[in-house]
Structure formats: structure tokens, C-alpha cells
Coordinates of C-alpha atoms and ligand atoms in Angstrom, one line a residue:
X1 CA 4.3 1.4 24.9
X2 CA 3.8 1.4 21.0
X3 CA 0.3 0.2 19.8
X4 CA 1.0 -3.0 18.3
X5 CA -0.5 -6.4 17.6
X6 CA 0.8 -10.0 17.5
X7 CA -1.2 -12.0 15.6
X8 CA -1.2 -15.6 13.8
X9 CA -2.0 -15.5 9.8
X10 CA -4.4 -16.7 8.8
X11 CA -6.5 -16.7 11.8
X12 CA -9.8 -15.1 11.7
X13 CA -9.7 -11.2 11.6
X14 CA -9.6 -9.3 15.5
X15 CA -12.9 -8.2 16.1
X16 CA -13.7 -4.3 15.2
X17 CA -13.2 -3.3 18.2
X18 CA -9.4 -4.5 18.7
X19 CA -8.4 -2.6 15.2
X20 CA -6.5 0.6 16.6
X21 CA -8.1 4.0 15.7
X22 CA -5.9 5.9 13.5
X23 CA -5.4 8.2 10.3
X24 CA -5.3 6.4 6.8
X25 CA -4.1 9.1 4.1
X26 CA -6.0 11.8 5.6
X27 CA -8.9 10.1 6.1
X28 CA -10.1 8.1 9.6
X29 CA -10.0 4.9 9.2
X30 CA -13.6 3.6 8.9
X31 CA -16.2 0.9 9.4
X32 CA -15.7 -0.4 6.0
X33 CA -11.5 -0.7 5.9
X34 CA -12.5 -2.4 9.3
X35 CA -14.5 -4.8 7.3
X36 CA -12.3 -5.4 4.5
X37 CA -10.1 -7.6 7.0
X38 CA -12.1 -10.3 5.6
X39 CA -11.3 -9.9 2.2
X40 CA -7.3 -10.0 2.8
X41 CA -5.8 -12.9 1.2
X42 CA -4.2 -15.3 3.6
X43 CA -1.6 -17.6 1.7
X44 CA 0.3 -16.5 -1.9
X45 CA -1.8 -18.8 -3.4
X46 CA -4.7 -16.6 -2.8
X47 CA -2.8 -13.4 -3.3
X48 CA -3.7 -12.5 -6.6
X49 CA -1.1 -10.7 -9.3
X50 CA 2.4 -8.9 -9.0
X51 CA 3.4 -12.2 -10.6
X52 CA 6.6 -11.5 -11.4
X53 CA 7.6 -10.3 -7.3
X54 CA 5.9 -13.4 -6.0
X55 CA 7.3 -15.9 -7.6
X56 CA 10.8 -14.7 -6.5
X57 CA 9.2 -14.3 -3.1
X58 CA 8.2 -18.2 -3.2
X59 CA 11.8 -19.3 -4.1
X60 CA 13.1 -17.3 -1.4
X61 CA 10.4 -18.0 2.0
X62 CA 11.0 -21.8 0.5
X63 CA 15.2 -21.5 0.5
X64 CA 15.0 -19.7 4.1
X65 CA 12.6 -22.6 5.7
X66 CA 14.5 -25.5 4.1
X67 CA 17.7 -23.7 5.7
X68 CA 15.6 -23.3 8.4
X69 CA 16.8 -19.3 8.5
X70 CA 14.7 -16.0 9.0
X71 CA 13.8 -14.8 5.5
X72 CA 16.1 -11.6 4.9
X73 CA 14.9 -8.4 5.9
X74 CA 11.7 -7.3 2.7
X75 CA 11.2 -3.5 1.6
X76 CA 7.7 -3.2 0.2
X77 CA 7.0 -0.3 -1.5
X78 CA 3.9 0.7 -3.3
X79 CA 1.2 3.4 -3.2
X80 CA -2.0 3.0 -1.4
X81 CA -3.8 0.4 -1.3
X82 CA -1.8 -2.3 -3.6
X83 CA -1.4 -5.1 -0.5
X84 CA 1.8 -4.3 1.1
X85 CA 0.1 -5.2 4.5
X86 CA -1.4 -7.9 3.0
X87 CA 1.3 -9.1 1.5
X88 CA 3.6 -8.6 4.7
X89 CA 1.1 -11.0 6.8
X90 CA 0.6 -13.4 3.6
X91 CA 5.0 -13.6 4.0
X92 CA 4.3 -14.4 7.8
X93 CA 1.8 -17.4 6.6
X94 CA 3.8 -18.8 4.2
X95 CA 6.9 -18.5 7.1
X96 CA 4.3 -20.1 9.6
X97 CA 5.5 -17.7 12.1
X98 CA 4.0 -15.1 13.9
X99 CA 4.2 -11.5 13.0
X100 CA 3.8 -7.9 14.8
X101 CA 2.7 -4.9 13.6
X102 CA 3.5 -1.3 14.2
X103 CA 3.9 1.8 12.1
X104 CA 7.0 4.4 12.2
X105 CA 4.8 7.0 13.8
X106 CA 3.9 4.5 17.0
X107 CA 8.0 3.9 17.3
X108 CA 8.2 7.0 19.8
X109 CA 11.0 6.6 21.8
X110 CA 13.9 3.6 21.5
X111 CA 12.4 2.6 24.3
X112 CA 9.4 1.1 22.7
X113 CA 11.7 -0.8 19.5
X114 CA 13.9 -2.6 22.1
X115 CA 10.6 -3.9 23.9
X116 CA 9.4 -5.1 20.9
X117 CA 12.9 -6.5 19.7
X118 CA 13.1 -8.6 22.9
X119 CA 10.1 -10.5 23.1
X120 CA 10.4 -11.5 19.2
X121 CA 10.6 -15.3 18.6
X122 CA 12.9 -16.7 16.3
X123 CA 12.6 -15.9 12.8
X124 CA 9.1 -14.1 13.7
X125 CA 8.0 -11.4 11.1
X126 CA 7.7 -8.0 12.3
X127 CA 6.1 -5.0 10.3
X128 CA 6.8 -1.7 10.4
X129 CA 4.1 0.4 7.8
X130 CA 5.0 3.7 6.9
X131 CA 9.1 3.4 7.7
X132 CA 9.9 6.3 6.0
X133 CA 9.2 8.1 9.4
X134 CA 10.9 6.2 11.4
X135 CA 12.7 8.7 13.9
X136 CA 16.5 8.8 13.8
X137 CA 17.6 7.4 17.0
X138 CA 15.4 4.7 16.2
X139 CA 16.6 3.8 12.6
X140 CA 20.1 4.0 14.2
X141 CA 18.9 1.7 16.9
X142 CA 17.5 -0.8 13.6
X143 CA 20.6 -0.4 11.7
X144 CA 22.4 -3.5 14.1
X145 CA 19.1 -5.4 14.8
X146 CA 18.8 -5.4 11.2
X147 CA 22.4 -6.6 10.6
X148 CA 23.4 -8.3 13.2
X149 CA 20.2 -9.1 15.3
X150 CA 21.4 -6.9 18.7
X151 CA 20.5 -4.0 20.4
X152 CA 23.0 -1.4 21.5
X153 CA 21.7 0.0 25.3
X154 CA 22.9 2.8 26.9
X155 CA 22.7 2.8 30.5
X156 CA 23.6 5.8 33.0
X157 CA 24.5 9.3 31.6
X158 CA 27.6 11.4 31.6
X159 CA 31.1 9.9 31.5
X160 CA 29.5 7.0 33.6
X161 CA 27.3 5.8 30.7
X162 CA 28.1 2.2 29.1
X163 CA 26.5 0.7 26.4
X164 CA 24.9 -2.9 26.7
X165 CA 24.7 -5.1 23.7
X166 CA 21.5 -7.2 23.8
X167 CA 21.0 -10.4 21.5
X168 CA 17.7 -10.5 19.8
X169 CA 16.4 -13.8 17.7
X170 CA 17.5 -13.7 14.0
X171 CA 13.7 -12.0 12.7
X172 CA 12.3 -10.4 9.4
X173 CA 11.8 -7.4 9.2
X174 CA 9.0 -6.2 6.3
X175 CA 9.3 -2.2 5.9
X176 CA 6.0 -0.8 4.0
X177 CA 6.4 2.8 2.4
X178 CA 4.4 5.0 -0.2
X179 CA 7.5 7.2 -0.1
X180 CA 10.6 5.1 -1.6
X181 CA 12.5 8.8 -1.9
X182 CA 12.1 9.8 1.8
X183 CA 13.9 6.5 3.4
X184 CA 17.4 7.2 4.0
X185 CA 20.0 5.0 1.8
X186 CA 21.7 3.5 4.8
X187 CA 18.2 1.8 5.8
X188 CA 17.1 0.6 1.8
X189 CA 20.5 -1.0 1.4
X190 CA 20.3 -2.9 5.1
X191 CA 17.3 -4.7 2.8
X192 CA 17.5 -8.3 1.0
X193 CA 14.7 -7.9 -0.9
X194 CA 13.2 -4.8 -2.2
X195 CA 9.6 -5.4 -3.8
X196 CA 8.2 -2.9 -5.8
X197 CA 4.3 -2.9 -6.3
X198 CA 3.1 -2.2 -9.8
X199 CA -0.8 -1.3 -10.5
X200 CA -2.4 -4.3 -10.8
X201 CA -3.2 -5.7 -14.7
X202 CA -6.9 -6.0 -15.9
X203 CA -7.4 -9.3 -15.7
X204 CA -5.8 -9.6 -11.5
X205 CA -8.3 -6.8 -11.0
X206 CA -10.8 -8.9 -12.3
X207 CA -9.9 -12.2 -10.7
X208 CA -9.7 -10.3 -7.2
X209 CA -13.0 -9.1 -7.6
X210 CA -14.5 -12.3 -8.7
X211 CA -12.9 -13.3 -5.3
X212 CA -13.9 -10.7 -3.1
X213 CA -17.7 -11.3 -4.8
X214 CA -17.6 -14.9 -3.6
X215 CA -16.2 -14.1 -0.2
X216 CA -19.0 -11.6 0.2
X217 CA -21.5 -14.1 -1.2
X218 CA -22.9 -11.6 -4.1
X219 CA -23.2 -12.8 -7.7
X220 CA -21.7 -10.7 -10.3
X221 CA -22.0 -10.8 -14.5
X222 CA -18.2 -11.8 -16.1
X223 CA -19.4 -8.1 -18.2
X224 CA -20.2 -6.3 -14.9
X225 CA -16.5 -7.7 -13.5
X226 CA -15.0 -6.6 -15.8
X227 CA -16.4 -3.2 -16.2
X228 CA -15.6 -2.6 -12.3
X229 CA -12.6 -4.1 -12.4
X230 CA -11.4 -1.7 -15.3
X231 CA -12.7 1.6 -13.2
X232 CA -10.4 0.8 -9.9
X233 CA -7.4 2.3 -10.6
X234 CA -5.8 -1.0 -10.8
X235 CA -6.0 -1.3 -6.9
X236 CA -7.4 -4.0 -5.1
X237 CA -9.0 -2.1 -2.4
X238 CA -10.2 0.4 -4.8
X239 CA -12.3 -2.8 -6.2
X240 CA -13.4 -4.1 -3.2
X241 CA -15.2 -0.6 -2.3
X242 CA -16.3 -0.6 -5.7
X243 CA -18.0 -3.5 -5.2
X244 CA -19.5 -3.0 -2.2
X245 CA -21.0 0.0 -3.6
X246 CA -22.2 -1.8 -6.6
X247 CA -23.7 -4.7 -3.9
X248 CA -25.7 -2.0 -2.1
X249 CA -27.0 -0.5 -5.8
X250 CA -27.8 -3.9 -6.6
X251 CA -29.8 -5.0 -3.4
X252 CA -31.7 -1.7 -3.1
X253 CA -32.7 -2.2 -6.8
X254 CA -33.7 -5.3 -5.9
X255 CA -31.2 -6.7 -9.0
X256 CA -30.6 -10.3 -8.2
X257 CA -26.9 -10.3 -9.2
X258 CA -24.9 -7.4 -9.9
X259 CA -25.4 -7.0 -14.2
X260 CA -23.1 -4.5 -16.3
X261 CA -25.9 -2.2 -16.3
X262 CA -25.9 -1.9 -12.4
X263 CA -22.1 -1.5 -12.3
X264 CA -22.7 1.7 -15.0
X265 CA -25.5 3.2 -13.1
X266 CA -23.5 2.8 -9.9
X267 CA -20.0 4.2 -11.7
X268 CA -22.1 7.4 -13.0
X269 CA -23.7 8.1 -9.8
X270 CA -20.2 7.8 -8.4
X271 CA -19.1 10.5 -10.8
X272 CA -16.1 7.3 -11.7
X273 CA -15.1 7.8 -15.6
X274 CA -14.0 4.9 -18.0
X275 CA -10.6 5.3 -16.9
X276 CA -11.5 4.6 -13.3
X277 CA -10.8 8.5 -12.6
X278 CA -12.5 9.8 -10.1
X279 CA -13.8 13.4 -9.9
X280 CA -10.8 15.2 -7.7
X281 CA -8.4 13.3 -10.1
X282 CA -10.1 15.2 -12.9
X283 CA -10.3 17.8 -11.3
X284 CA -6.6 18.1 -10.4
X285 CA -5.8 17.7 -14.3
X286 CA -8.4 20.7 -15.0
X287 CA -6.6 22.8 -12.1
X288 CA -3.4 22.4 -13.9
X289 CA -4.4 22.9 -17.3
X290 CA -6.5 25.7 -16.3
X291 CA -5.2 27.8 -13.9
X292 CA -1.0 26.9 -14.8
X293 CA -2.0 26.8 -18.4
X294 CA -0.7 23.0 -18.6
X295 CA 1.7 22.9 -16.0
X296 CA 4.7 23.0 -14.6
X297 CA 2.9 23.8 -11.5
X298 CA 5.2 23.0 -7.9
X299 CA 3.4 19.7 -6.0
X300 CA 2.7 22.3 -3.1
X301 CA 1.1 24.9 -5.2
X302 CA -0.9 22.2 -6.3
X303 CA -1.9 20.3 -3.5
X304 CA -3.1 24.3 -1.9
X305 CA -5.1 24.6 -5.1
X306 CA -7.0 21.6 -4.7
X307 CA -7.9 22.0 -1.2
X308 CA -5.7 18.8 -0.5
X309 CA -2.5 17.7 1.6
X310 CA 0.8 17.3 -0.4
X311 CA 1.2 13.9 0.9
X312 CA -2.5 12.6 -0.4
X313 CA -1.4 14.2 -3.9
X314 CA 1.7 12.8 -4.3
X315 CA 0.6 9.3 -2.8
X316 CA -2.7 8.5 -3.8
X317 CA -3.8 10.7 -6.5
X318 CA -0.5 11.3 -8.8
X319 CA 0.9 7.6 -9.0
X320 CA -2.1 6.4 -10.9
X321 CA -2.5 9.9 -13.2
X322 CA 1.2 9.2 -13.8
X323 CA 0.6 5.0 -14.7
X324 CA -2.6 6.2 -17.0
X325 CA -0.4 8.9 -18.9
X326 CA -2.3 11.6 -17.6
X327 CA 0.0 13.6 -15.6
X328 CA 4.0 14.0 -15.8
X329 CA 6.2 14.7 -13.1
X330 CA 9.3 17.4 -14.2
X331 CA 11.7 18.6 -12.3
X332 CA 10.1 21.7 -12.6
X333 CA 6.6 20.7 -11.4
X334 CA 3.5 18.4 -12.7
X335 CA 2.0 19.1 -16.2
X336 CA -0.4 17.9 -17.8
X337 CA -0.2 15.2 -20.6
X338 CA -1.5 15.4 -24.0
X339 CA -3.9 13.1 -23.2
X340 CA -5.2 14.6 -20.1
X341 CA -6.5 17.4 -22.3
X342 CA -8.0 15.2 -24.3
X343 CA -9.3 13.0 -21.7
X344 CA -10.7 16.4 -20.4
X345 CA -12.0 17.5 -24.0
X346 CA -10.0 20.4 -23.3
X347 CA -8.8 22.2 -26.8
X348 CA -5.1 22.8 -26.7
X349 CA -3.5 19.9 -25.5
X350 CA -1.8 19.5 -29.2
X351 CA 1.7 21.0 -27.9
X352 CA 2.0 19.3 -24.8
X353 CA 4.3 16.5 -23.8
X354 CA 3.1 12.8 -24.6
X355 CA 2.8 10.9 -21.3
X356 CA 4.0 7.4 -20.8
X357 CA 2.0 4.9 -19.7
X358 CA 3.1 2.7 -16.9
X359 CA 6.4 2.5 -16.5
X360 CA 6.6 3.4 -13.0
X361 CA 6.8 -0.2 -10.9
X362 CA 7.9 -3.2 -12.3
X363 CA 8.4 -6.6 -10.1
X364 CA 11.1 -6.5 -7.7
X365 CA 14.1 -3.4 -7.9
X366 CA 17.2 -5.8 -8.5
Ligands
ATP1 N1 -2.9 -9.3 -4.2 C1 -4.1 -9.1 -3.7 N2 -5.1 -10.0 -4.0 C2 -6.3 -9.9 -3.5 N3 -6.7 -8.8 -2.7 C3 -5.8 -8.0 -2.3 C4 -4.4 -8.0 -2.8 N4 -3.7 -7.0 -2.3 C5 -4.5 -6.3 -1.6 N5 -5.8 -6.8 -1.6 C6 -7.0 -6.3 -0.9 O1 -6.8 -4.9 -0.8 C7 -6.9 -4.4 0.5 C8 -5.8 -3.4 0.7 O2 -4.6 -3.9 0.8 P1 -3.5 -3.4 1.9 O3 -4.1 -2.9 3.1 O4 -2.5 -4.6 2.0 O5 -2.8 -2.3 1.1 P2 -1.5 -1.4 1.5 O6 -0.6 -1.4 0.3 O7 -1.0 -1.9 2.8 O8 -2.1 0.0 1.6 P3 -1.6 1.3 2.5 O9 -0.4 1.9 1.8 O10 -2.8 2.2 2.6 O11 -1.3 0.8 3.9 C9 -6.7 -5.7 1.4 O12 -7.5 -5.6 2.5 C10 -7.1 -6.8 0.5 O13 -8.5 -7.1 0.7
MG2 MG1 -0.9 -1.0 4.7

């Protein structure tokens, strides 16, 4: 059977324990993503930014409960750490309904969708993270739940074999990605509402870590706040690291609060520049400059360079070079901006192509 887990929103996080071991962009998933249960907004009140996506969201969980409906089916996409499974529970709040969890990987065989399927409750939420590798047989299998809430069964083999069509409650289905290109057009369009997750703006950074601060009961300086929330890559977890690091520079230098000069020290030590890049993102641009004079370089070429997997390139470490300006992507490879030379102080950036800033995610697709 498929790991999953049914749980109320809102209710207090699962102990440790009763989190399921597993891989999280390359890395194992640790003590301290463990922890940051706690800081996971509950309600949309208290999920902070991507203002434009909520407020549709509100108008459409308050339509679907005063029809008294399931919410149509939600496609989340976003790169790491922007609070697609936050926001996929926070939906399940607002609902008041339960939700269940599971990722693509975990869907092995059809087997394990239709027992999950079955024991849904009406207009229950249920998650699937990472649905771009969902296998075939079981995206077909979705394709109908989606659409028409049933399951198509196949029972006996041969010219014997019939297929059973099971009812299922009318449910929601939230798909998270990092990969919007890798999920096949016949899923996306069986989506209502497609929600695309932009970086998160200065001041939502800053408001999330004033609120992660006073969750975790450590004062911080409005400068300081604003200085950490400006270095995390406009990405809530990104802060809340950030500032658990800044809490542990703070306490062992026996700072009372955590003061702009702590958050500097703690930002040099952590080799984290003024743009919030840290050293392999600078040291991706200097591979590319360097070595492929500038770029085009392939993503594979690149990602070998470096020492790193393709997919923790392309989602983790290129969205945000891409948002800052940094980095462009070509048809013929990644290059290097303008600006990363000069981010760099790398003579020679003169010739090279201006990058955009930002204009990667906006609000929801439609
Ligand atoms: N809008 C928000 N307001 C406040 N905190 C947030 C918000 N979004 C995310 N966070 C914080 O950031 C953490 C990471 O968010 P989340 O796990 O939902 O990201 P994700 O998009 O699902 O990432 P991944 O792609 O790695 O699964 C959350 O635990 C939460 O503490
Ligand atoms: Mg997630």
C-alpha cells in the first residue's frame, strides 16, 4: 500500500516520528524540515503573499461551500519551497474537510490509487506532490476520477476480462509540481484551477519572518528582518532556515534579540551575498562564464560540471538565477546575463544578453 497520511488541518503537527522518511531534492529529508511543520500556516488568513492567486482561491473554496460542491480539481505549481504543500492543506482548512497525502513516486501500482479513491469522503482533499511522475496507467486511471469521480476495474484476464466502473465521492484533487513542462496536456487541462507560484515580494518575506520569529519565540530588529528577508531567495522556507540559523548565532553570542549586525555576521559566515545567492549559485554562474565562455552551455553539461543532478539545477538553483536576472535559459543552453558578470566582478560581461528580471510566475495561469 502507498505511504500516505490523512490528516485534519489545522491540527497540531504528527509527531517526528510519523513524518515518512524520504528524499527532498536530493537531499534527506532532515530534523529541521521535520520541525518546520510548526511554522506552516494553517488558514489563508495566515498564509502570507501570492496575493493575487489567493484571493481568487477565496472566491472560489467560498462559491464551492455555499453550493455545497467539492472545489474543482487545483494544479499548484511552483519551485521548491514556495508553499504548494502548505497551501494544499491551508485549501483543506478553509474546505473543513480532511485531506490525504501521497506523492507520484508512492502511486506504484493502480492498485494503491483505487484504495485510496475508495475510502475518500465526500468533497475530501487529496494531494498528490510531485504529479509529474505519476505513472501512465495510473494517470489514465485519474483521467475518469478526475472527470467524472469513477474508477474503471478490470477484473479477470484474456477475452474473459470485464471492466467494473466504481463510483467514488465527488473530491479535490490538488497536484503539486516543480516541473509544469513534464505533465502531460491531457492531465493540466483535466484542472479548474491552475495556480502558479511567483517568488515571494520583499515585504511577504518579511512579514513571514516576523511570523515565523514570533512562533519560534525569538525577537528580531525590523533592520535585521529585513536584511534576512532580502537574502532568502524570496522563499519562505529559505527564511525560516535563515532564521533559525540567525537564532543559534544570536543565542551563542549571547545577543538578546537577533540585531542587523547578527543577521550580517551570520549571512557572511554562511557565504549568502546581498542578493540572497548562495555559494553553488555563484558558483554555477562562474562555471558558465568561465569554462563555456558565457554560455550557451546544455543543462546536462552543466549540472556534470557542477557536481550536481539536472533536476536540482533546473528546480532549485535556475528558477531563482532566472527571477534575479542572472541566468537566461535559450534554446540553445543557459548563459550567463550581463549582470551575472557583473554580480561576479567578472570583466567581459559588456556583450552579453541583458537578463529580465522576474517575469517567470505571475498569480494564477488563466
Ligand atoms: N505563504 C506562506 N506564508 C508563510 N509561510 C509559508 C508560506 N508558504 C510556505 N511557507 C513556509 O515554507 C515552508 C515550505 O513550504 P512548502 O513545504 O509548502 O513548500 P513546497 O512548495 O511544497 O516545496 P516542495 O516543492 O519542496 O515540496 C512551510 O513549511 C512553511 O513554513
Ligand atoms: Mg511540498
Amino acid at each position: 500500500m502507498a505511504p500516505m497520511a490523512k490528516t485534519k488541518p489545522g491540527a497540531p503537527p504528527p509527531p517526528a516520528e510519523e513524518i515518512p522518511e524520504g528524499l527532498l531534492h536530493g537531499e534527506l529529508i532532515t530534523d529541521e524540515d521535520r520541525r518546520d511543520h510548526s511554522l506552516r500556516p494553517h488558514s489563508l488568513k495566515e498564509f502570507l503573499g501570492q496575493a493575487a492567486m489567493k484571493e481568487n482561491l477565496e472566491v472560489f473554496i467560498k462559491a464551492a461551500k455555499a453550493r455545497q460542491e467539492s472545489l474543482d480539481h487545483l494544479f499548484l505549481i511552483g519551485p521548491p519551497g514556495l508553499g504548494k504543500t502548505t497551501l494544499a492543506q491551508v485549501i483543506a482548512h478553509e474546505l473543513e474537510t480532511e485531506i490525504v497525502q501521497t506523492s507520484a513516486p508512492a502511486l506504484d501500482r493502480p492498485k494503491d490509487l483505487v484504495g485510496i479513491l475508495t475510502n475518500l469522503k465526500e468533497r475530501n482533499v487529496f494531494f498528490i506532490d510531485e504529479i509529474h511522475r505519476l505513472k501512465p496507467a495510473i494517470e489514465e486511471m485519474l483521467y475518469i476520477a478526475m472527470e467524472d469521480y469513477e474508477l474503471d476495474w478490470v477484473i479477470g484476464q484474456g477475452p474473459g476480462a470485464r471492466t467494473l466502473r466504481i463510483p467514488i465521492k465527488p473530491f479535490t484533487l490538488v497536484g503539486a509540481t516543480t516541473k509544469a513542462g513534464n505533465v502531460s496536456s491531457p492531465l493540466v487541462s483535466r484542472f479548474g484551477i491552475p495556480c502558479r507560484f511567483s517568488f515571494y515580494e520583499k515585504a511577504d518575506m518579511e512579514a513571514i519572518v516576523r511570523r515565523s520569529a514570533g512562533i519560534l519565540e525569538t525577537k528580531i530588529d525590523d533592520t535585521a528582518a529585513s536584511l534576512l528577508a532580502a537574502s532568502a531567495r524570496g522563499t519562505p522556507r529559505v527564511a525560516n532556515r535563515l532564521l533559525r540559523r540567525m537564532r543559534d548565532f544570536a543565542q551563542v553570542s549571547g545577543a538578546p534579540s537577533i540585531t542587523r549586525p547578527v543577521v550580517e555576521d551570520a549571512l557572511r559566515r554562511l557565504e549568502i551575498d546581498h542578493l540572497g545567492l548562495e555559494k553553488q549559485d555563484r558558483e554555477i554562474l562562474a562555471m558558465i562564464i568561465k569554462r563555456y565562455n558565457g554560455g550557451p552551455v546544455g543543462a546536462e553539461t552543466l549540472a556534470i560540471s557542477m557536481g550536481e543532478g539536472v533536476d536540482t539545477l533546473e528546480d532549485y538553483y535556475e528558477p531563482y538565477l532566472i527571477q534575479a536576472g542572472l541566468l537566461q535559459r535559450t534554446p540553445r543552453g543557459r548563459m550567463a546575463t550581463a549582470l551575472a558578470y557583473e554580480h561576479l566582478k567578472i570583466p567581459g560581461g559588456d556583450t552579453r544578453v541583458q537578463g529580465e528580471r522576474g517575469n517567470e510566475n505571475s498569480g494564477l495561469l488563466f
